[in-house]
Amino acid sequence: MPNPRQTTTLATLGLLAMTAVWGSTFVLIKDVVGRMPVADFLAVRFLIGAGVMLALFARPVWRLGRQQLVRGLLLGALYGAGQLLQTWGLALIAPSVSGFVTGMYVVFTPILAVLLLRRRMPAVTWLAVALSTAGLALLSLNGLSVDLGVWLTLASAVLYALHIVGLGQWSRPGEAFGMSAVQMLAIAAVCLLATAPHGPVWPPDRNAWLAILYMALIAGAGAMLMQTWAQSHLPATRAAIVMTTEPVFAAAFAVLFGTDVLGWRMLVGGALVLAAMYLVELLPSRSDAAGAMQAEAIHHEV
């Protein structure tokens, strides 16, 4: 049985894998939404993900208590609204600006944790937030005009931060399957409502279907399951900082597929985000070491 430190490391690695998958979807999303409406794309994507998760995890959903069921639906509604606002905002602003503004959830998460949960944040956490924000700016920001698209995207970042804080507070290790399925159902419902009154338009061709299936099953259902499980073992702010590696992975895939060129901004920005993640990874190790030394000192005194 893994000890708490090993479980925390596995949760961090799981979030990293999840953000790598998210980073791989940028090119796919840009192609698909160029050929079908945004809300319809999201509705089809999350309907597929929700259907698969409910088929696989009907029993864990049934075992959820009423309170956890309501919490899962609320968290899914927050995430679904965030997806719609982010994608609508992306239609009005440059993708680079959208990436930076969306990544501001790394700033909103600790602020909301302090305001809503009355939690004190160590100084090293605020340092990690500052480093990751600077890294995001270098990776994706080439100018910022505060128009409607920016405000929509900023609102989505607040909703994502609320989702991260809520998930960190409410998720339980033994309920990850059920909570993930319920969240996916709520996300699908929110996106489906956004296609009213005509209902969703289906993907236009085979390539669009393949892209949507990948994003529904791997980047949707699989990622939600991983995030729900990982956040039952990680503080919300730490999870948010780890998840800021998404634009690093997105940039890496862009270079790998030849759609972008490796430059100093990409290198320095990526290094700052990774440094922030290293800080939040190092903090528990130092706390564990300090606790062990304190315990040893008490043992010697006795």
mmCIF file of C-alpha atoms in Angstrom:
data_model
loop_
_atom_site.group_PDB
_atom_site.id
_atom_site.type_symbol
_atom_site.label_atom_id
_atom_site.label_comp_id
_atom_site.label_asym_id
_atom_site.label_seq_id
_atom_site.Cartn_x
_atom_site.Cartn_y
_atom_site.Cartn_z
ATOM 1 C CA MET A 1 0.000 0.000 0.000
ATOM 2 C CA PRO A 2 1.538 3.355 -1.044
ATOM 3 C CA ASN A 3 2.350 5.811 1.733
ATOM 4 C CA PRO A 4 0.895 9.355 1.645
ATOM 5 C CA ARG A 5 4.031 10.789 0.044
ATOM 6 C CA GLN A 6 3.944 8.200 -2.770
ATOM 7 C CA THR A 7 0.236 8.815 -3.303
ATOM 8 C CA THR A 8 0.841 12.567 -3.538
ATOM 9 C CA THR A 9 3.593 11.988 -6.115
ATOM 10 C CA LEU A 10 1.316 9.696 -8.142
ATOM 11 C CA ALA A 11 -1.456 12.323 -8.024
ATOM 12 C CA THR A 12 0.965 14.997 -9.269
ATOM 13 C CA LEU A 13 2.166 12.745 -12.098
ATOM 14 C CA GLY A 14 -1.454 11.973 -12.966
ATOM 15 C CA LEU A 15 -2.269 15.677 -13.264
ATOM 16 C CA LEU A 16 0.822 16.149 -15.429
ATOM 17 C CA ALA A 17 -0.308 13.368 -17.755
ATOM 18 C CA MET A 18 -3.766 14.949 -17.901
ATOM 19 C CA THR A 19 -2.412 18.387 -18.834
ATOM 20 C CA ALA A 20 -0.206 16.765 -21.498
ATOM 21 C CA VAL A 21 -3.357 15.297 -23.054
ATOM 22 C CA TRP A 22 -5.079 18.689 -22.860
ATOM 23 C CA GLY A 23 -2.047 20.282 -24.506
ATOM 24 C CA SER A 24 -2.355 17.839 -27.410
ATOM 25 C CA THR A 25 -5.923 18.951 -28.221
ATOM 26 C CA PHE A 26 -5.309 22.578 -29.230
ATOM 27 C CA VAL A 27 -4.716 21.842 -32.925
ATOM 28 C CA LEU A 28 -7.650 19.410 -33.027
ATOM 29 C CA ILE A 29 -10.073 21.873 -31.435
ATOM 30 C CA LYS A 30 -9.043 24.676 -33.775
ATOM 31 C CA ASP A 31 -9.719 22.454 -36.782
ATOM 32 C CA VAL A 32 -13.088 21.109 -35.603
ATOM 33 C CA VAL A 33 -14.620 24.410 -34.415
ATOM 34 C CA GLY A 34 -13.723 25.855 -37.804
ATOM 35 C CA ARG A 35 -16.257 23.421 -39.310
ATOM 36 C CA MET A 36 -19.037 23.259 -36.693
ATOM 37 C CA PRO A 37 -20.521 25.643 -34.077
ATOM 38 C CA VAL A 38 -18.705 25.882 -30.729
ATOM 39 C CA ALA A 39 -21.634 24.898 -28.486
ATOM 40 C CA ASP A 40 -22.518 21.970 -30.767
ATOM 41 C CA PHE A 41 -18.929 20.697 -30.712
ATOM 42 C CA LEU A 42 -18.863 20.847 -26.906
ATOM 43 C CA ALA A 43 -22.316 19.252 -26.588
ATOM 44 C CA VAL A 44 -21.419 16.271 -28.796
ATOM 45 C CA ARG A 45 -18.047 15.866 -27.108
ATOM 46 C CA PHE A 46 -19.402 15.803 -23.557
ATOM 47 C CA LEU A 47 -22.556 13.802 -24.419
ATOM 48 C CA ILE A 48 -20.303 11.003 -25.670
ATOM 49 C CA GLY A 49 -18.061 11.275 -22.607
ATOM 50 C CA ALA A 50 -21.029 11.310 -20.217
ATOM 51 C CA GLY A 51 -22.697 8.341 -21.920
ATOM 52 C CA VAL A 52 -19.558 6.214 -21.702
ATOM 53 C CA MET A 53 -18.873 7.153 -18.071
ATOM 54 C CA LEU A 54 -22.445 6.474 -16.956
ATOM 55 C CA ALA A 55 -22.355 3.077 -18.708
ATOM 56 C CA LEU A 56 -19.060 2.159 -17.027
ATOM 57 C CA PHE A 57 -19.653 3.669 -13.594
ATOM 58 C CA ALA A 58 -23.413 3.398 -13.015
ATOM 59 C CA ARG A 59 -22.875 1.512 -9.747
ATOM 60 C CA PRO A 60 -20.422 4.068 -8.250
ATOM 61 C CA VAL A 61 -22.881 6.831 -9.189
ATOM 62 C CA TRP A 62 -25.700 4.916 -7.475
ATOM 63 C CA ARG A 63 -23.558 4.567 -4.325
ATOM 64 C CA LEU A 64 -23.015 8.330 -4.049
ATOM 65 C CA GLY A 65 -24.993 9.958 -1.283
ATOM 66 C CA ARG A 66 -27.428 12.735 -2.106
ATOM 67 C CA GLN A 67 -24.991 15.384 -0.879
ATOM 68 C CA GLN A 68 -22.140 14.154 -3.095
ATOM 69 C CA LEU A 69 -24.513 13.818 -6.041
ATOM 70 C CA VAL A 70 -25.566 17.459 -5.715
ATOM 71 C CA ARG A 71 -21.936 18.513 -5.286
ATOM 72 C CA GLY A 72 -20.923 16.612 -8.425
ATOM 73 C CA LEU A 73 -23.701 18.235 -10.452
ATOM 74 C CA LEU A 74 -22.709 21.697 -9.182
ATOM 75 C CA LEU A 75 -19.037 21.129 -10.005
ATOM 76 C CA GLY A 76 -19.940 19.866 -13.483
ATOM 77 C CA ALA A 77 -22.182 22.873 -14.115
ATOM 78 C CA LEU A 78 -19.319 25.213 -13.157
ATOM 79 C CA TYR A 79 -16.921 23.400 -15.482
ATOM 80 C CA GLY A 80 -19.427 23.272 -18.351
ATOM 81 C CA ALA A 81 -20.150 27.003 -18.085
ATOM 82 C CA GLY A 82 -16.393 27.625 -18.008
ATOM 83 C CA GLN A 83 -15.932 25.589 -21.194
ATOM 84 C CA LEU A 84 -18.607 27.585 -23.014
ATOM 85 C CA LEU A 85 -17.302 30.979 -21.872
ATOM 86 C CA GLN A 86 -13.706 30.065 -22.723
ATOM 87 C CA THR A 87 -14.580 28.801 -26.206
ATOM 88 C CA TRP A 88 -16.887 31.734 -26.990
ATOM 89 C CA GLY A 89 -14.132 34.090 -25.820
ATOM 90 C CA LEU A 90 -11.621 32.299 -28.034
ATOM 91 C CA ALA A 91 -13.766 33.150 -31.064
ATOM 92 C CA LEU A 92 -13.244 36.863 -30.318
ATOM 93 C CA ILE A 93 -9.558 37.052 -29.305
ATOM 94 C CA ALA A 94 -6.220 35.575 -30.316
ATOM 95 C CA PRO A 95 -5.489 32.035 -29.069
ATOM 96 C CA SER A 96 -2.321 33.274 -27.336
ATOM 97 C CA VAL A 97 -4.286 35.844 -25.306
ATOM 98 C CA SER A 98 -6.950 33.230 -24.550
ATOM 99 C CA GLY A 99 -4.283 30.840 -23.258
ATOM 100 C CA PHE A 100 -2.867 33.423 -20.876
ATOM 101 C CA VAL A 101 -6.215 34.679 -19.548
ATOM 102 C CA THR A 102 -7.504 31.122 -19.033
ATOM 103 C CA GLY A 103 -4.328 30.278 -17.134
ATOM 104 C CA MET A 104 -5.161 33.001 -14.640
ATOM 105 C CA TYR A 105 -7.052 30.340 -12.666
ATOM 106 C CA VAL A 106 -3.670 29.740 -11.040
ATOM 107 C CA VAL A 107 -4.037 33.197 -9.439
ATOM 108 C CA PHE A 108 -7.750 32.934 -8.650
ATOM 109 C CA THR A 109 -7.475 29.487 -7.014
ATOM 110 C CA PRO A 110 -5.425 30.503 -3.921
ATOM 111 C CA ILE A 111 -7.412 33.747 -3.589
ATOM 112 C CA LEU A 112 -10.696 31.803 -3.574
ATOM 113 C CA ALA A 113 -9.246 29.216 -1.195
ATOM 114 C CA VAL A 114 -8.349 32.021 1.238
ATOM 115 C CA LEU A 115 -11.730 33.778 0.864
ATOM 116 C CA LEU A 116 -14.024 30.736 0.856
ATOM 117 C CA LEU A 117 -12.132 28.227 2.992
ATOM 118 C CA ARG A 118 -10.218 30.642 5.241
ATOM 119 C CA ARG A 119 -6.975 28.837 4.466
ATOM 120 C CA ARG A 120 -3.593 30.457 4.972
ATOM 121 C CA MET A 121 -1.177 30.087 2.078
ATOM 122 C CA PRO A 122 2.564 29.662 2.676
ATOM 123 C CA ALA A 123 4.799 32.320 1.136
ATOM 124 C CA VAL A 124 6.334 29.714 -1.185
ATOM 125 C CA THR A 125 2.858 29.076 -2.680
ATOM 126 C CA TRP A 126 2.438 32.752 -3.589
ATOM 127 C CA LEU A 127 5.949 32.680 -5.092
ATOM 128 C CA ALA A 128 4.935 29.671 -7.198
ATOM 129 C CA VAL A 129 1.782 31.519 -8.331
ATOM 130 C CA ALA A 130 3.869 34.528 -9.384
ATOM 131 C CA LEU A 131 6.393 32.346 -11.268
ATOM 132 C CA SER A 132 3.692 30.388 -13.099
ATOM 133 C CA THR A 133 1.823 33.585 -14.058
ATOM 134 C CA ALA A 134 5.015 35.113 -15.459
ATOM 135 C CA GLY A 135 5.703 31.878 -17.323
ATOM 136 C CA LEU A 136 2.211 31.818 -18.817
ATOM 137 C CA ALA A 137 2.603 35.425 -19.970
ATOM 138 C CA LEU A 138 5.877 34.644 -21.734
ATOM 139 C CA LEU A 139 4.478 31.486 -23.314
ATOM 140 C CA SER A 140 1.301 32.950 -24.732
ATOM 141 C CA LEU A 141 0.901 36.725 -24.371
ATOM 142 C CA ASN A 142 1.763 38.984 -27.292
ATOM 143 C CA GLY A 143 -0.500 41.882 -26.395
ATOM 144 C CA LEU A 144 -3.673 42.250 -24.404
ATOM 145 C CA SER A 145 -6.715 44.264 -25.383
ATOM 146 C CA VAL A 146 -9.505 44.225 -22.824
ATOM 147 C CA ASP A 147 -12.561 43.523 -24.980
ATOM 148 C CA LEU A 148 -15.556 41.204 -24.618
ATOM 149 C CA GLY A 149 -13.525 38.108 -25.496
ATOM 150 C CA VAL A 150 -11.068 38.830 -22.688
ATOM 151 C CA TRP A 151 -13.865 39.333 -20.154
ATOM 152 C CA LEU A 152 -15.571 36.094 -21.201
ATOM 153 C CA THR A 153 -12.304 34.189 -20.886
ATOM 154 C CA LEU A 154 -11.513 35.811 -17.540
ATOM 155 C CA ALA A 155 -14.939 34.721 -16.280
ATOM 156 C CA SER A 156 -14.153 31.157 -17.413
ATOM 157 C CA ALA A 157 -10.877 31.274 -15.440
ATOM 158 C CA VAL A 158 -12.824 32.223 -12.286
ATOM 159 C CA LEU A 159 -15.210 29.293 -12.868
ATOM 160 C CA TYR A 160 -12.287 26.892 -13.399
ATOM 161 C CA ALA A 161 -10.727 28.127 -10.154
ATOM 162 C CA LEU A 162 -14.042 27.572 -8.323
ATOM 163 C CA HIS A 163 -14.164 24.064 -9.801
ATOM 164 C CA ILE A 164 -10.612 23.327 -8.621
ATOM 165 C CA VAL A 165 -11.305 24.635 -5.111
ATOM 166 C CA GLY A 166 -14.615 22.781 -4.871
ATOM 167 C CA LEU A 167 -13.167 19.545 -6.211
ATOM 168 C CA GLY A 168 -10.282 19.733 -3.772
ATOM 169 C CA GLN A 169 -12.744 20.239 -0.908
ATOM 170 C CA TRP A 170 -15.402 17.674 -1.876
ATOM 171 C CA SER A 171 -13.677 14.833 -3.756
ATOM 172 C CA ARG A 172 -12.997 11.577 -1.892
ATOM 173 C CA PRO A 173 -10.532 8.859 -3.047
ATOM 174 C CA GLY A 174 -13.217 6.140 -3.006
ATOM 175 C CA GLU A 175 -15.749 8.216 -4.962
ATOM 176 C CA ALA A 176 -13.677 9.323 -7.973
ATOM 177 C CA PHE A 177 -15.563 7.149 -10.495
ATOM 178 C CA GLY A 178 -19.032 8.257 -9.392
ATOM 179 C CA MET A 179 -18.153 11.948 -8.980
ATOM 180 C CA SER A 180 -16.451 12.048 -12.402
ATOM 181 C CA ALA A 181 -19.471 10.526 -14.157
ATOM 182 C CA VAL A 182 -21.889 12.941 -12.460
ATOM 183 C CA GLN A 183 -19.722 15.919 -13.397
ATOM 184 C CA MET A 184 -19.567 14.787 -17.031
ATOM 185 C CA LEU A 185 -23.371 14.479 -17.096
ATOM 186 C CA ALA A 186 -23.757 18.045 -15.796
ATOM 187 C CA ILE A 187 -21.186 19.389 -18.293
ATOM 188 C CA ALA A 188 -23.044 17.680 -21.158
ATOM 189 C CA ALA A 189 -26.388 19.123 -19.957
ATOM 190 C CA VAL A 190 -25.006 22.686 -19.784
ATOM 191 C CA CYS A 191 -23.455 22.439 -23.270
ATOM 192 C CA LEU A 192 -26.612 20.844 -24.694
ATOM 193 C CA LEU A 193 -28.724 23.701 -23.336
ATOM 194 C CA ALA A 194 -26.417 26.133 -25.143
ATOM 195 C CA THR A 195 -27.391 24.551 -28.506
ATOM 196 C CA ALA A 196 -31.121 25.337 -27.972
ATOM 197 C CA PRO A 197 -33.481 25.679 -29.699
ATOM 198 C CA HIS A 198 -32.189 23.705 -32.698
ATOM 199 C CA GLY A 199 -30.180 21.047 -30.813
ATOM 200 C CA PRO A 200 -26.633 19.916 -31.607
ATOM 201 C CA VAL A 201 -25.224 19.793 -35.125
ATOM 202 C CA TRP A 202 -23.309 16.547 -35.658
ATOM 203 C CA PRO A 203 -19.645 16.437 -36.796
ATOM 204 C CA PRO A 204 -19.380 16.939 -40.562
ATOM 205 C CA ASP A 205 -16.923 14.162 -41.490
ATOM 206 C CA ARG A 206 -14.861 11.172 -40.347
ATOM 207 C CA ASN A 207 -11.836 13.222 -39.239
ATOM 208 C CA ALA A 208 -14.041 15.470 -37.096
ATOM 209 C CA TRP A 209 -15.635 12.392 -35.507
ATOM 210 C CA LEU A 210 -12.219 10.873 -34.713
ATOM 211 C CA ALA A 211 -11.024 14.138 -33.151
ATOM 212 C CA ILE A 212 -14.194 14.474 -31.062
ATOM 213 C CA LEU A 213 -13.985 10.843 -29.894
ATOM 214 C CA TYR A 214 -10.400 11.420 -28.731
ATOM 215 C CA MET A 215 -11.381 14.606 -26.913
ATOM 216 C CA ALA A 216 -14.533 13.017 -25.437
ATOM 217 C CA LEU A 217 -12.959 9.811 -24.141
ATOM 218 C CA ILE A 218 -9.308 10.667 -23.441
ATOM 219 C CA ALA A 219 -9.216 14.454 -22.931
ATOM 220 C CA GLY A 220 -12.752 14.531 -21.511
ATOM 221 C CA ALA A 221 -13.866 11.494 -19.515
ATOM 222 C CA GLY A 222 -10.362 10.205 -18.780
ATOM 223 C CA ALA A 223 -9.055 13.617 -17.780
ATOM 224 C CA MET A 224 -12.047 14.329 -15.511
ATOM 225 C CA LEU A 225 -11.564 10.966 -13.791
ATOM 226 C CA MET A 226 -7.859 11.660 -13.265
ATOM 227 C CA GLN A 227 -8.454 15.204 -11.983
ATOM 228 C CA THR A 228 -11.161 14.059 -9.560
ATOM 229 C CA TRP A 229 -8.957 11.306 -8.145
ATOM 230 C CA ALA A 230 -5.785 13.450 -8.017
ATOM 231 C CA GLN A 231 -7.524 16.342 -6.246
ATOM 232 C CA SER A 232 -8.689 14.019 -3.503
ATOM 233 C CA HIS A 233 -4.984 13.788 -2.606
ATOM 234 C CA LEU A 234 -3.716 17.307 -3.416
ATOM 235 C CA PRO A 235 -4.441 20.845 -2.121
ATOM 236 C CA ALA A 236 -6.382 22.934 -4.663
ATOM 237 C CA THR A 237 -3.639 25.548 -5.156
ATOM 238 C CA ARG A 238 -0.986 22.922 -5.746
ATOM 239 C CA ALA A 239 -3.213 21.207 -8.315
ATOM 240 C CA ALA A 240 -3.790 24.528 -10.114
ATOM 241 C CA ILE A 241 -0.051 25.215 -10.338
ATOM 242 C CA VAL A 242 0.670 21.719 -11.684
ATOM 243 C CA MET A 243 -2.079 22.215 -14.268
ATOM 244 C CA THR A 244 -0.409 25.380 -15.601
ATOM 245 C CA THR A 245 1.972 23.044 -17.438
ATOM 246 C CA GLU A 246 -0.795 22.722 -20.064
ATOM 247 C CA PRO A 247 0.535 25.589 -22.251
ATOM 248 C CA VAL A 248 4.042 24.120 -21.901
ATOM 249 C CA PHE A 249 2.792 20.844 -23.363
ATOM 250 C CA ALA A 250 0.752 22.725 -25.975
ATOM 251 C CA ALA A 251 3.882 24.612 -27.063
ATOM 252 C CA ALA A 252 5.898 21.378 -27.134
ATOM 253 C CA PHE A 253 3.302 19.691 -29.377
ATOM 254 C CA ALA A 254 3.183 22.781 -31.609
ATOM 255 C CA VAL A 255 6.967 22.582 -32.100
ATOM 256 C CA LEU A 256 6.838 18.800 -32.571
ATOM 257 C CA PHE A 257 4.197 19.035 -35.319
ATOM 258 C CA GLY A 258 5.909 21.994 -36.986
ATOM 259 C CA THR A 259 3.190 24.576 -36.313
ATOM 260 C CA ASP A 260 5.455 26.708 -34.118
ATOM 261 C CA VAL A 261 9.141 27.502 -33.774
ATOM 262 C CA LEU A 262 11.114 27.065 -30.560
ATOM 263 C CA GLY A 263 12.109 30.504 -29.245
ATOM 264 C CA TRP A 264 13.466 32.154 -26.113
ATOM 265 C CA ARG A 265 9.981 33.073 -24.826
ATOM 266 C CA MET A 266 8.922 29.438 -25.027
ATOM 267 C CA LEU A 267 12.075 28.249 -23.253
ATOM 268 C CA VAL A 268 12.019 30.855 -20.474
ATOM 269 C CA GLY A 269 8.243 30.702 -19.992
ATOM 270 C CA GLY A 270 8.305 26.911 -19.806
ATOM 271 C CA ALA A 271 11.213 27.028 -17.344
ATOM 272 C CA LEU A 272 9.284 29.422 -15.049
ATOM 273 C CA VAL A 273 6.181 27.209 -15.041
ATOM 274 C CA LEU A 274 8.300 24.128 -14.308
ATOM 275 C CA ALA A 275 10.111 26.023 -11.533
ATOM 276 C CA ALA A 276 6.727 26.863 -9.957
ATOM 277 C CA MET A 277 5.736 23.206 -10.113
ATOM 278 C CA TYR A 278 9.051 22.212 -8.553
ATOM 279 C CA LEU A 279 8.385 24.584 -5.654
ATOM 280 C CA VAL A 280 4.983 23.082 -4.881
ATOM 281 C CA GLU A 281 6.444 19.591 -5.253
ATOM 282 C CA LEU A 282 9.322 20.461 -2.917
ATOM 283 C CA LEU A 283 7.117 22.027 -0.226
ATOM 284 C CA PRO A 284 5.512 18.767 1.006
ATOM 285 C CA SER A 285 8.939 17.084 1.107
ATOM 286 C CA ARG A 286 10.299 19.845 3.311
ATOM 287 C CA SER A 287 7.206 19.685 5.520
ATOM 288 C CA ASP A 288 7.554 15.914 5.861
ATOM 289 C CA ALA A 289 11.244 16.260 6.682
ATOM 290 C CA ALA A 290 10.534 18.955 9.274
ATOM 291 C CA GLY A 291 7.832 16.795 10.814
ATOM 292 C CA ALA A 292 10.146 13.814 10.981
ATOM 293 C CA MET A 293 12.902 15.881 12.619
ATOM 294 C CA GLN A 294 10.404 17.274 15.158
ATOM 295 C CA ALA A 295 9.128 13.784 15.957
ATOM 296 C CA GLU A 296 12.696 12.526 16.368
ATOM 297 C CA ALA A 297 13.519 15.423 18.701
ATOM 298 C CA ILE A 298 10.461 14.680 20.851
ATOM 299 C CA HIS A 299 11.423 11.017 20.935
ATOM 300 C CA HIS A 300 14.947 11.869 22.145
ATOM 301 C CA GLU A 301 13.566 14.252 24.779
ATOM 302 C CA VAL A 302 11.304 11.521 26.117
#
